[in-house]
mmCIF file of C-alpha atoms and ligand atoms in Angstrom:
data_model
loop_
_atom_site.group_PDB
_atom_site.id
_atom_site.type_symbol
_atom_site.label_atom_id
_atom_site.label_comp_id
_atom_site.label_asym_id
_atom_site.label_seq_id
_atom_site.Cartn_x
_atom_site.Cartn_y
_atom_site.Cartn_z
ATOM 1 C CA MET A 1153 -137.103 -106.764 70.095
ATOM 2 C CA GLU A 1154 -135.454 -104.260 72.397
ATOM 3 C CA HIS A 1155 -137.186 -105.055 75.636
ATOM 4 C CA LEU A 1156 -139.581 -107.842 76.436
ATOM 5 C CA ASP A 1157 -141.630 -107.343 79.571
ATOM 6 C CA LEU A 1158 -142.503 -110.741 81.009
ATOM 7 C CA THR A 1159 -143.490 -109.502 84.463
ATOM 8 C CA VAL A 1160 -146.791 -110.578 85.961
ATOM 9 C CA LYS A 1161 -148.509 -109.428 89.129
ATOM 10 C CA ILE A 1162 -150.220 -111.989 91.395
ATOM 11 C CA GLY A 1163 -151.576 -110.318 94.527
ATOM 12 C CA LYS A 1164 -148.632 -108.492 96.118
ATOM 13 C CA ILE A 1165 -146.054 -110.532 94.209
ATOM 14 C CA THR A 1166 -144.449 -109.418 90.952
ATOM 15 C CA LEU A 1167 -143.082 -112.421 89.072
ATOM 16 C CA LYS A 1168 -140.181 -111.822 86.654
ATOM 17 C CA ASN A 1169 -141.936 -114.158 84.222
ATOM 18 C CA PRO A 1170 -145.188 -116.185 84.266
ATOM 19 C CA VAL A 1171 -143.592 -119.631 84.608
ATOM 20 C CA ILE A 1172 -143.975 -121.455 87.935
ATOM 21 C CA VAL A 1173 -143.104 -125.053 88.829
ATOM 22 C CA SER A 1174 -146.063 -126.759 90.475
ATOM 23 C CA SER A 1175 -146.409 -128.327 93.890
ATOM 24 C CA GLY A 1176 -145.490 -131.988 94.234
ATOM 25 C CA THR A 1177 -143.558 -132.218 90.994
ATOM 26 C CA PHE A 1178 -140.380 -130.369 91.993
ATOM 27 C CA GLY A 1179 -139.601 -131.674 95.478
ATOM 28 C CA PHE A 1180 -138.702 -128.783 97.764
ATOM 29 C CA GLY A 1181 -136.746 -127.119 94.935
ATOM 30 C CA GLU A 1182 -133.291 -127.626 96.399
ATOM 31 C CA GLU A 1183 -133.094 -131.226 95.137
ATOM 32 C CA LEU A 1184 -133.195 -129.928 91.555
ATOM 33 C CA LYS A 1185 -130.729 -127.061 91.850
ATOM 34 C CA ASP A 1186 -128.027 -128.984 89.939
ATOM 35 C CA PHE A 1187 -130.322 -129.448 86.937
ATOM 36 C CA ILE A 1188 -131.881 -126.019 86.657
ATOM 37 C CA ASP A 1189 -131.124 -122.487 87.849
ATOM 38 C CA LEU A 1190 -134.253 -121.817 89.897
ATOM 39 C CA ASN A 1191 -133.641 -118.069 89.681
ATOM 40 C CA HIS A 1192 -134.741 -118.097 86.023
ATOM 41 C CA LEU A 1193 -138.244 -119.199 86.994
ATOM 42 C CA GLY A 1194 -141.091 -116.853 87.906
ATOM 43 C CA ALA A 1195 -141.689 -118.843 91.101
ATOM 44 C CA VAL A 1196 -141.184 -122.214 92.726
ATOM 45 C CA ILE A 1197 -143.949 -124.020 94.611
ATOM 46 C CA PRO A 1198 -142.574 -126.791 96.838
ATOM 47 C CA LYS A 1199 -144.404 -129.975 97.847
ATOM 48 C CA GLY A 1200 -147.552 -129.257 99.859
ATOM 49 C CA ILE A 1201 -147.136 -129.163 103.634
ATOM 50 C CA SER A 1202 -149.463 -129.823 106.562
ATOM 51 C CA LEU A 1203 -149.211 -129.087 110.279
ATOM 52 C CA GLU A 1204 -148.196 -132.655 111.122
ATOM 53 C CA PRO A 1205 -146.008 -134.998 109.043
ATOM 54 C CA MET A 1206 -147.896 -137.308 106.675
ATOM 55 C CA LYS A 1207 -146.740 -140.745 105.497
ATOM 56 C CA GLY A 1208 -148.837 -140.759 102.336
ATOM 57 C CA ASN A 1209 -150.511 -143.721 100.638
ATOM 58 C CA PRO A 1210 -149.325 -147.320 100.169
ATOM 59 C CA PRO A 1211 -147.337 -148.113 96.979
ATOM 60 C CA PRO A 1212 -147.562 -148.280 94.020
ATOM 61 C CA ARG A 1213 -148.155 -144.525 93.955
ATOM 62 C CA ILE A 1214 -147.492 -143.649 90.322
ATOM 63 C CA PHE A 1215 -148.853 -145.350 87.213
ATOM 64 C CA GLU A 1216 -148.269 -144.198 83.658
ATOM 65 C CA THR A 1217 -151.358 -143.918 81.448
ATOM 66 C CA ALA A 1218 -151.923 -142.824 77.841
ATOM 67 C CA GLY A 1219 -150.763 -139.215 77.742
ATOM 68 C CA GLY A 1220 -150.452 -138.818 81.488
ATOM 69 C CA ILE A 1221 -149.824 -140.280 84.908
ATOM 70 C CA LEU A 1222 -151.953 -141.369 87.813
ATOM 71 C CA ASN A 1223 -150.551 -140.539 91.233
ATOM 72 C CA SER A 1224 -151.675 -141.342 94.737
ATOM 73 C CA ILE A 1225 -148.792 -139.894 96.744
ATOM 74 C CA GLY A 1226 -151.350 -138.969 99.405
ATOM 75 C CA LEU A 1227 -149.810 -135.589 100.258
ATOM 76 C CA GLN A 1228 -146.790 -137.163 101.980
ATOM 77 C CA ASN A 1229 -144.724 -134.441 103.634
ATOM 78 C CA PRO A 1230 -142.452 -133.883 106.646
ATOM 79 C CA GLY A 1231 -144.825 -131.452 108.389
ATOM 80 C CA TYR A 1232 -144.539 -127.748 109.143
ATOM 81 C CA LYS A 1233 -141.866 -127.838 111.876
ATOM 82 C CA GLU A 1234 -139.423 -129.978 109.919
ATOM 83 C CA PHE A 1235 -140.093 -127.850 106.829
ATOM 84 C CA VAL A 1236 -139.235 -124.622 108.644
ATOM 85 C CA LYS A 1237 -136.096 -126.125 110.191
ATOM 86 C CA ASN A 1238 -134.625 -127.923 107.191
ATOM 87 C CA ARG A 1239 -136.169 -126.526 104.001
ATOM 88 C CA LEU A 1240 -136.940 -122.885 104.588
ATOM 89 C CA PRO A 1241 -133.325 -121.664 105.066
ATOM 90 C CA TYR A 1242 -132.494 -122.548 101.442
ATOM 91 C CA TYR A 1243 -135.187 -120.198 100.112
ATOM 92 C CA LYS A 1244 -133.753 -117.067 101.761
ATOM 93 C CA ASN A 1245 -130.950 -116.711 99.210
ATOM 94 C CA LEU A 1246 -132.982 -117.491 96.115
ATOM 95 C CA LYS A 1247 -133.652 -114.694 93.660
ATOM 96 C CA THR A 1248 -137.008 -116.065 92.681
ATOM 97 C CA HIS A 1249 -140.280 -116.225 94.569
ATOM 98 C CA VAL A 1250 -141.163 -119.233 96.687
ATOM 99 C CA ILE A 1251 -144.880 -119.804 97.186
ATOM 100 C CA ILE A 1252 -145.800 -122.317 99.868
ATOM 101 C CA ASN A 1253 -148.483 -124.861 99.050
ATOM 102 C CA PHE A 1254 -150.314 -125.971 102.189
ATOM 103 C CA PHE A 1255 -153.393 -127.869 103.318
ATOM 104 C CA GLY A 1256 -155.233 -129.101 106.392
ATOM 105 C CA ASN A 1257 -157.796 -131.682 107.360
ATOM 106 C CA THR A 1258 -160.063 -129.208 109.119
ATOM 107 C CA GLN A 1259 -160.700 -125.478 108.825
ATOM 108 C CA GLU A 1260 -158.867 -124.985 112.141
ATOM 109 C CA GLU A 1261 -155.765 -126.715 110.770
ATOM 110 C CA TYR A 1262 -155.776 -124.567 107.634
ATOM 111 C CA VAL A 1263 -156.078 -121.388 109.711
ATOM 112 C CA GLU A 1264 -153.361 -122.403 112.160
ATOM 113 C CA LEU A 1265 -150.882 -123.301 109.429
ATOM 114 C CA ALA A 1266 -151.592 -120.127 107.437
ATOM 115 C CA SER A 1267 -150.909 -118.001 110.513
ATOM 116 C CA HIS A 1268 -147.630 -119.860 111.201
ATOM 117 C CA LEU A 1269 -146.504 -119.320 107.605
ATOM 118 C CA ASP A 1270 -147.488 -115.645 107.511
ATOM 119 C CA GLY A 1271 -144.445 -113.448 106.991
ATOM 120 C CA LEU A 1272 -141.772 -116.173 107.304
ATOM 121 C CA PRO A 1273 -138.506 -115.073 105.656
ATOM 122 C CA GLY A 1274 -137.957 -116.516 102.189
ATOM 123 C CA ILE A 1275 -141.669 -116.994 101.490
ATOM 124 C CA SER A 1276 -143.460 -114.697 99.023
ATOM 125 C CA GLY A 1277 -146.970 -116.090 99.203
ATOM 126 C CA LEU A 1278 -149.254 -119.015 99.905
ATOM 127 C CA GLU A 1279 -151.070 -121.445 97.662
ATOM 128 C CA MET A 1280 -153.867 -123.174 99.524
ATOM 129 C CA ASN A 1281 -154.784 -126.645 98.271
ATOM 130 C CA ILE A 1282 -158.492 -127.150 98.968
ATOM 131 C CA SER A 1283 -158.748 -130.635 97.461
ATOM 132 C CA CYS A 1284 -158.711 -132.233 100.905
ATOM 133 C CA PRO A 1285 -161.519 -133.955 102.788
ATOM 134 C CA ASN A 1286 -162.901 -132.201 105.825
ATOM 135 C CA ILE A 1287 -162.559 -134.904 108.454
ATOM 136 C CA LYS A 1288 -165.084 -133.238 110.764
ATOM 137 C CA ARG A 1289 -167.686 -133.226 108.003
ATOM 138 C CA CYS A 1290 -167.330 -136.868 106.970
ATOM 139 C CA GLY A 1291 -164.805 -136.383 104.243
ATOM 140 C CA ILE A 1292 -166.599 -133.801 102.128
ATOM 141 C CA VAL A 1293 -163.896 -132.128 100.084
ATOM 142 C CA PHE A 1294 -163.606 -128.374 100.757
ATOM 143 C CA GLY A 1295 -162.881 -127.828 97.091
ATOM 144 C CA THR A 1296 -166.149 -129.287 95.841
ATOM 145 C CA ASP A 1297 -168.586 -127.387 98.058
ATOM 146 C CA PRO A 1298 -168.804 -123.663 97.228
ATOM 147 C CA ARG A 1299 -170.099 -122.639 100.680
ATOM 148 C CA MET A 1300 -167.425 -124.598 102.530
ATOM 149 C CA ALA A 1301 -164.753 -123.192 100.232
ATOM 150 C CA TYR A 1302 -166.042 -119.644 100.843
ATOM 151 C CA ARG A 1303 -166.001 -120.106 104.635
ATOM 152 C CA LEU A 1304 -162.557 -121.682 104.602
ATOM 153 C CA VAL A 1305 -161.045 -118.905 102.491
ATOM 154 C CA ARG A 1306 -162.692 -116.215 104.606
ATOM 155 C CA ALA A 1307 -161.251 -117.753 107.791
ATOM 156 C CA VAL A 1308 -157.761 -118.191 106.337
ATOM 157 C CA ARG A 1309 -157.841 -114.684 104.859
ATOM 158 C CA LYS A 1310 -158.136 -113.294 108.400
ATOM 159 C CA ALA A 1311 -155.096 -115.321 109.491
ATOM 160 C CA THR A 1312 -152.625 -114.083 106.875
ATOM 161 C CA THR A 1313 -151.573 -110.907 105.123
ATOM 162 C CA SER A 1314 -149.570 -112.904 102.536
ATOM 163 C CA THR A 1315 -150.697 -113.204 98.947
ATOM 164 C CA LEU A 1316 -153.250 -116.016 99.075
ATOM 165 C CA ILE A 1317 -153.750 -118.171 95.988
ATOM 166 C CA ILE A 1318 -156.485 -120.812 96.130
ATOM 167 C CA LYS A 1319 -155.756 -123.975 94.157
ATOM 168 C CA LEU A 1320 -159.032 -125.292 92.775
ATOM 169 C CA SER A 1321 -160.029 -128.901 92.280
ATOM 170 C CA PRO A 1322 -161.316 -129.776 88.797
ATOM 171 C CA ASN A 1323 -163.555 -132.496 90.239
ATOM 172 C CA VAL A 1324 -166.646 -130.286 90.192
ATOM 173 C CA THR A 1325 -169.558 -129.601 87.869
ATOM 174 C CA ASP A 1326 -169.174 -125.822 87.853
ATOM 175 C CA ILE A 1327 -165.589 -124.617 88.342
ATOM 176 C CA ALA A 1328 -166.574 -120.967 87.769
ATOM 177 C CA LEU A 1329 -168.901 -121.153 90.771
ATOM 178 C CA MET A 1330 -166.050 -122.450 92.946
ATOM 179 C CA ALA A 1331 -163.808 -119.632 91.714
ATOM 180 C CA LYS A 1332 -166.464 -117.012 92.501
ATOM 181 C CA SER A 1333 -166.891 -118.441 96.005
ATOM 182 C CA VAL A 1334 -163.200 -118.167 96.836
ATOM 183 C CA GLU A 1335 -163.054 -114.689 95.297
ATOM 184 C CA GLU A 1336 -165.856 -113.613 97.642
ATOM 185 C CA GLY A 1337 -163.969 -115.243 100.522
ATOM 186 C CA GLY A 1338 -161.020 -112.907 99.966
ATOM 187 C CA ALA A 1339 -158.555 -114.810 97.752
ATOM 188 C CA ASP A 1340 -155.904 -112.818 95.859
ATOM 189 C CA ALA A 1341 -155.722 -115.285 92.955
ATOM 190 C CA VAL A 1342 -156.792 -118.773 91.927
ATOM 191 C CA SER A 1343 -154.740 -121.575 90.436
ATOM 192 C CA LEU A 1344 -156.196 -124.495 88.502
ATOM 193 C CA VAL A 1345 -156.305 -127.352 87.848
ATOM 194 C CA ASN A 1346 -155.293 -129.905 90.415
ATOM 195 C CA THR A 1347 -155.486 -133.541 89.295
ATOM 196 C CA PHE A 1348 -158.647 -135.345 88.126
ATOM 197 C CA ARG A 1349 -159.804 -138.296 90.249
ATOM 198 C CA ALA A 1350 -159.146 -141.432 88.244
ATOM 199 C CA MET A 1351 -158.163 -145.115 88.421
ATOM 200 C CA ALA A 1352 -156.717 -147.968 86.389
ATOM 201 C CA VAL A 1353 -157.005 -151.744 86.724
ATOM 202 C CA ASN A 1354 -154.509 -154.424 85.691
ATOM 203 C CA VAL A 1355 -156.521 -156.980 83.687
ATOM 204 C CA HIS A 1356 -154.031 -159.801 84.397
ATOM 205 C CA THR A 1357 -153.973 -159.472 88.185
ATOM 206 C CA LYS A 1358 -157.482 -157.945 88.305
ATOM 207 C CA LYS A 1359 -156.055 -155.520 90.858
ATOM 208 C CA PRO A 1360 -155.883 -151.722 90.830
ATOM 209 C CA GLU A 1361 -152.642 -150.235 89.523
ATOM 210 C CA LEU A 1362 -152.422 -147.896 92.532
ATOM 211 C CA GLY A 1363 -152.102 -149.010 96.139
ATOM 212 C CA ASN A 1364 -154.795 -146.493 97.066
ATOM 213 C CA ILE A 1365 -157.089 -147.778 94.231
ATOM 214 C CA THR A 1366 -157.879 -144.228 93.042
ATOM 215 C CA GLY A 1367 -155.496 -141.360 92.344
ATOM 216 C CA GLY A 1368 -155.182 -138.135 90.395
ATOM 217 C CA LEU A 1369 -154.659 -137.879 86.639
ATOM 218 C CA SER A 1370 -152.237 -135.255 85.302
ATOM 219 C CA GLY A 1371 -150.228 -134.593 82.143
ATOM 220 C CA PRO A 1372 -151.129 -133.899 78.483
ATOM 221 C CA ALA A 1373 -154.270 -136.083 78.713
ATOM 222 C CA ILE A 1374 -155.979 -133.439 80.869
ATOM 223 C CA LYS A 1375 -154.839 -130.318 79.000
ATOM 224 C CA PRO A 1376 -157.943 -129.613 76.874
ATOM 225 C CA ILE A 1377 -160.201 -129.921 79.926
ATOM 226 C CA ALA A 1378 -157.876 -127.686 81.958
ATOM 227 C CA VAL A 1379 -157.816 -125.068 79.175
ATOM 228 C CA ARG A 1380 -161.623 -125.037 79.096
ATOM 229 C CA MET A 1381 -161.776 -124.624 82.881
ATOM 230 C CA VAL A 1382 -159.212 -121.792 82.923
ATOM 231 C CA TRP A 1383 -161.203 -120.037 80.212
ATOM 232 C CA GLU A 1384 -164.463 -120.374 82.172
ATOM 233 C CA VAL A 1385 -162.862 -119.175 85.407
ATOM 234 C CA SER A 1386 -161.054 -116.220 83.887
ATOM 235 C CA ARG A 1387 -164.349 -114.950 82.447
ATOM 236 C CA ALA A 1388 -166.164 -115.408 85.759
ATOM 237 C CA ILE A 1389 -163.850 -113.608 88.215
ATOM 238 C CA ASP A 1390 -161.705 -110.492 88.404
ATOM 239 C CA LEU A 1391 -158.717 -112.108 90.127
ATOM 240 C CA PRO A 1392 -155.548 -113.263 88.369
ATOM 241 C CA VAL A 1393 -155.791 -116.883 87.228
ATOM 242 C CA ILE A 1394 -152.828 -119.265 87.227
ATOM 243 C CA GLY A 1395 -153.390 -122.059 84.712
ATOM 244 C CA MET A 1396 -151.979 -125.568 84.611
ATOM 245 C CA GLY A 1397 -152.691 -129.082 83.425
ATOM 246 C CA GLY A 1398 -150.524 -130.928 80.921
ATOM 247 C CA ILE A 1399 -148.213 -128.069 79.943
ATOM 248 C CA MET A 1400 -145.196 -129.651 78.230
ATOM 249 C CA ASN A 1401 -143.802 -126.724 76.215
ATOM 250 C CA ALA A 1402 -144.119 -123.010 75.464
ATOM 251 C CA GLU A 1403 -147.009 -123.456 73.024
ATOM 252 C CA ASP A 1404 -149.048 -125.244 75.684
ATOM 253 C CA ALA A 1405 -148.262 -122.422 78.124
ATOM 254 C CA ILE A 1406 -149.292 -119.738 75.617
ATOM 255 C CA GLU A 1407 -152.592 -121.557 75.020
ATOM 256 C CA PHE A 1408 -153.433 -121.138 78.726
ATOM 257 C CA ILE A 1409 -152.354 -117.472 78.664
ATOM 258 C CA LEU A 1410 -154.526 -116.782 75.620
ATOM 259 C CA VAL A 1411 -157.628 -118.082 77.404
ATOM 260 C CA GLY A 1412 -156.968 -115.830 80.391
ATOM 261 C CA ALA A 1413 -154.163 -117.211 82.586
ATOM 262 C CA SER A 1414 -151.838 -114.486 83.911
ATOM 263 C CA ALA A 1415 -149.272 -117.131 84.849
ATOM 264 C CA ILE A 1416 -148.899 -120.878 84.368
ATOM 265 C CA GLN A 1417 -147.546 -123.848 86.297
ATOM 266 C CA ILE A 1418 -145.622 -126.829 85.045
ATOM 267 C CA GLY A 1419 -146.164 -130.126 86.827
ATOM 268 C CA THR A 1420 -145.849 -133.600 85.299
ATOM 269 C CA ALA A 1421 -143.414 -132.318 82.619
ATOM 270 C CA ASN A 1422 -140.842 -131.753 85.404
ATOM 271 C CA LEU A 1423 -140.807 -135.494 86.071
ATOM 272 C CA ILE A 1424 -139.636 -136.070 82.486
ATOM 273 C CA ASN A 1425 -137.401 -133.011 82.123
ATOM 274 C CA PRO A 1426 -136.792 -130.733 85.133
ATOM 275 C CA ARG A 1427 -135.557 -128.018 82.754
ATOM 276 C CA THR A 1428 -139.005 -127.670 81.129
ATOM 277 C CA GLY A 1429 -139.661 -124.427 83.046
ATOM 278 C CA ILE A 1430 -136.582 -122.690 81.635
ATOM 279 C CA GLU A 1431 -137.375 -123.954 78.130
ATOM 280 C CA VAL A 1432 -140.913 -122.605 78.417
ATOM 281 C CA VAL A 1433 -139.587 -119.155 79.464
ATOM 282 C CA GLN A 1434 -137.287 -119.143 76.415
ATOM 283 C CA GLY A 1435 -140.108 -120.325 74.121
ATOM 284 C CA ILE A 1436 -142.472 -117.602 75.359
ATOM 285 C CA LYS A 1437 -139.796 -114.949 74.707
ATOM 286 C CA LYS A 1438 -139.329 -116.275 71.177
ATOM 287 C CA TYR A 1439 -143.079 -116.263 70.504
ATOM 288 C CA LEU A 1440 -143.449 -112.678 71.761
ATOM 289 C CA ALA A 1441 -140.512 -111.504 69.639
ATOM 290 C CA GLN A 1442 -141.794 -113.274 66.523
ATOM 291 C CA ASN A 1443 -145.244 -111.766 66.999
ATOM 292 C CA LYS A 1444 -143.850 -108.311 67.868
ATOM 293 C CA ILE A 1445 -145.527 -108.238 71.270
ATOM 294 C CA ASN A 1446 -143.445 -106.420 73.880
ATOM 295 C CA ARG A 1447 -145.467 -107.291 77.011
ATOM 296 C CA ILE A 1448 -146.719 -110.707 78.070
ATOM 297 C CA GLN A 1449 -149.742 -109.027 79.620
ATOM 298 C CA LYS A 1450 -151.010 -108.130 76.154
ATOM 299 C CA LEU A 1451 -151.414 -111.840 75.510
ATOM 300 C CA VAL A 1452 -153.518 -112.600 78.595
ATOM 301 C CA GLY A 1453 -157.049 -113.459 77.453
ATOM 302 C CA ALA A 1454 -156.245 -112.336 73.898
ATOM 303 C CA PHE A 1455 -157.794 -115.315 72.165
ATOM 304 C CA GLU A 1456 -160.320 -114.389 69.513
HETATM 305 C C1 LIG B 1418 -146.620 -136.660 91.742
HETATM 306 C C2 LIG B 1418 -147.515 -135.469 91.952
HETATM 307 C C3 LIG B 1418 -147.629 -134.892 93.225
HETATM 308 C C4 LIG B 1418 -148.459 -133.768 93.422
HETATM 309 N N1 LIG B 1418 -148.536 -133.197 94.657
HETATM 310 C C5 LIG B 1418 -149.294 -132.082 94.849
HETATM 311 C C6 LIG B 1418 -149.338 -131.410 96.123
HETATM 312 O O1 LIG B 1418 -148.678 -131.800 97.088
HETATM 313 N N2 LIG B 1418 -150.150 -130.319 96.244
HETATM 314 C C7 LIG B 1418 -150.878 -129.829 95.190
HETATM 315 O O2 LIG B 1418 -151.577 -128.819 95.352
HETATM 316 N N3 LIG B 1418 -150.821 -130.413 93.965
HETATM 317 C C8 LIG B 1418 -150.056 -131.522 93.777
HETATM 318 N N4 LIG B 1418 -149.997 -132.117 92.529
HETATM 319 C C9 LIG B 1418 -150.775 -131.531 91.414
HETATM 320 C C10 LIG B 1418 -149.901 -130.687 90.480
HETATM 321 O O3 LIG B 1418 -149.290 -129.615 91.167
HETATM 322 C C11 LIG B 1418 -150.725 -130.142 89.285
HETATM 323 O O4 LIG B 1418 -151.788 -129.354 89.805
HETATM 324 C C12 LIG B 1418 -151.328 -131.243 88.429
HETATM 325 O O5 LIG B 1418 -150.439 -132.329 88.298
HETATM 326 C C13 LIG B 1418 -151.736 -130.764 87.019
HETATM 327 O O6 LIG B 1418 -150.642 -130.226 86.294
HETATM 328 P P1 LIG B 1418 -149.730 -131.118 85.273
HETATM 329 O O7 LIG B 1418 -150.676 -131.823 84.344
HETATM 330 O O8 LIG B 1418 -148.814 -130.142 84.603
HETATM 331 O O9 LIG B 1418 -148.992 -132.101 86.135
HETATM 332 C C14 LIG B 1418 -149.181 -133.233 92.314
HETATM 333 C C15 LIG B 1418 -149.067 -133.828 91.047
HETATM 334 C C16 LIG B 1418 -148.248 -134.918 90.848
HETATM 335 C C17 LIG B 1418 -148.124 -135.516 89.463
#
């Protein structure tokens, strides 16, 4: 085909293609620059950051399960100041978008961090992880209470003019309701899914496999549930939806696009092969050419 248009618009950002590497599975990006040319990706999302540094959870933090992994990294990160000093400068010369994943323990922390990040050079947008307990409200997770999620997004929206993507937790009964709440709060897009709360026990030691007892399940094991959730959300809201959960190759990515995802993220697959993102871009191009489709946008939600 003469010209394939892979561009996708998410809020104010135009991605050159719909393939993004997901937060927590690609370090801060720079560590992987010898394995993959980041400029071929639609966007890079570095490890989630908070206002203050976080040590994370006790080891073991990763356990392999059938078709996936359990992780309990516990959002370990060097904190905002260290991030701006040592990580941000690398992003300025990249020719791809960098979207910063961030989180807080209270609404005030979320708002403060969003306003610090607003307009920093090298940053194209923000992805707000709402799968965190609100310490002030006894650990209720923002991402599982539609009213709290609405209020949080509304407050953060006022603090930033950047493209604001809300990353939804799948640990809810009605994911479409959560998506509608954050849409009403002023989000520019939603991304889903984050990991599913899960655990595993070693029958010989009778102890949990993770130091934190519970963790989050990701990888191919969660893909069919993630596809169903992306489908439900994309029918419920008018915002662009970024789909993820177990994407290992181009076919998996196209499945998410067909049920309504405008873009997709690759997570666990990066831990096996950091070049997965590039391979998915190539695979999508091949699929479009074979099916004589000249624009990726024609595929979004095109499932019959
Ligand atoms: C080791 C690891 C660390 C992660 N860290 C974060 C994080 O810091 N912030 C976040 O929003 N999601 C984080 N995630 C979730 C992923 O970005 C992604 O939403 C999830 O793993 C589902 O996609 P996948 O099945 O392709 O991995 C992490 C996942 C893994 C496996």
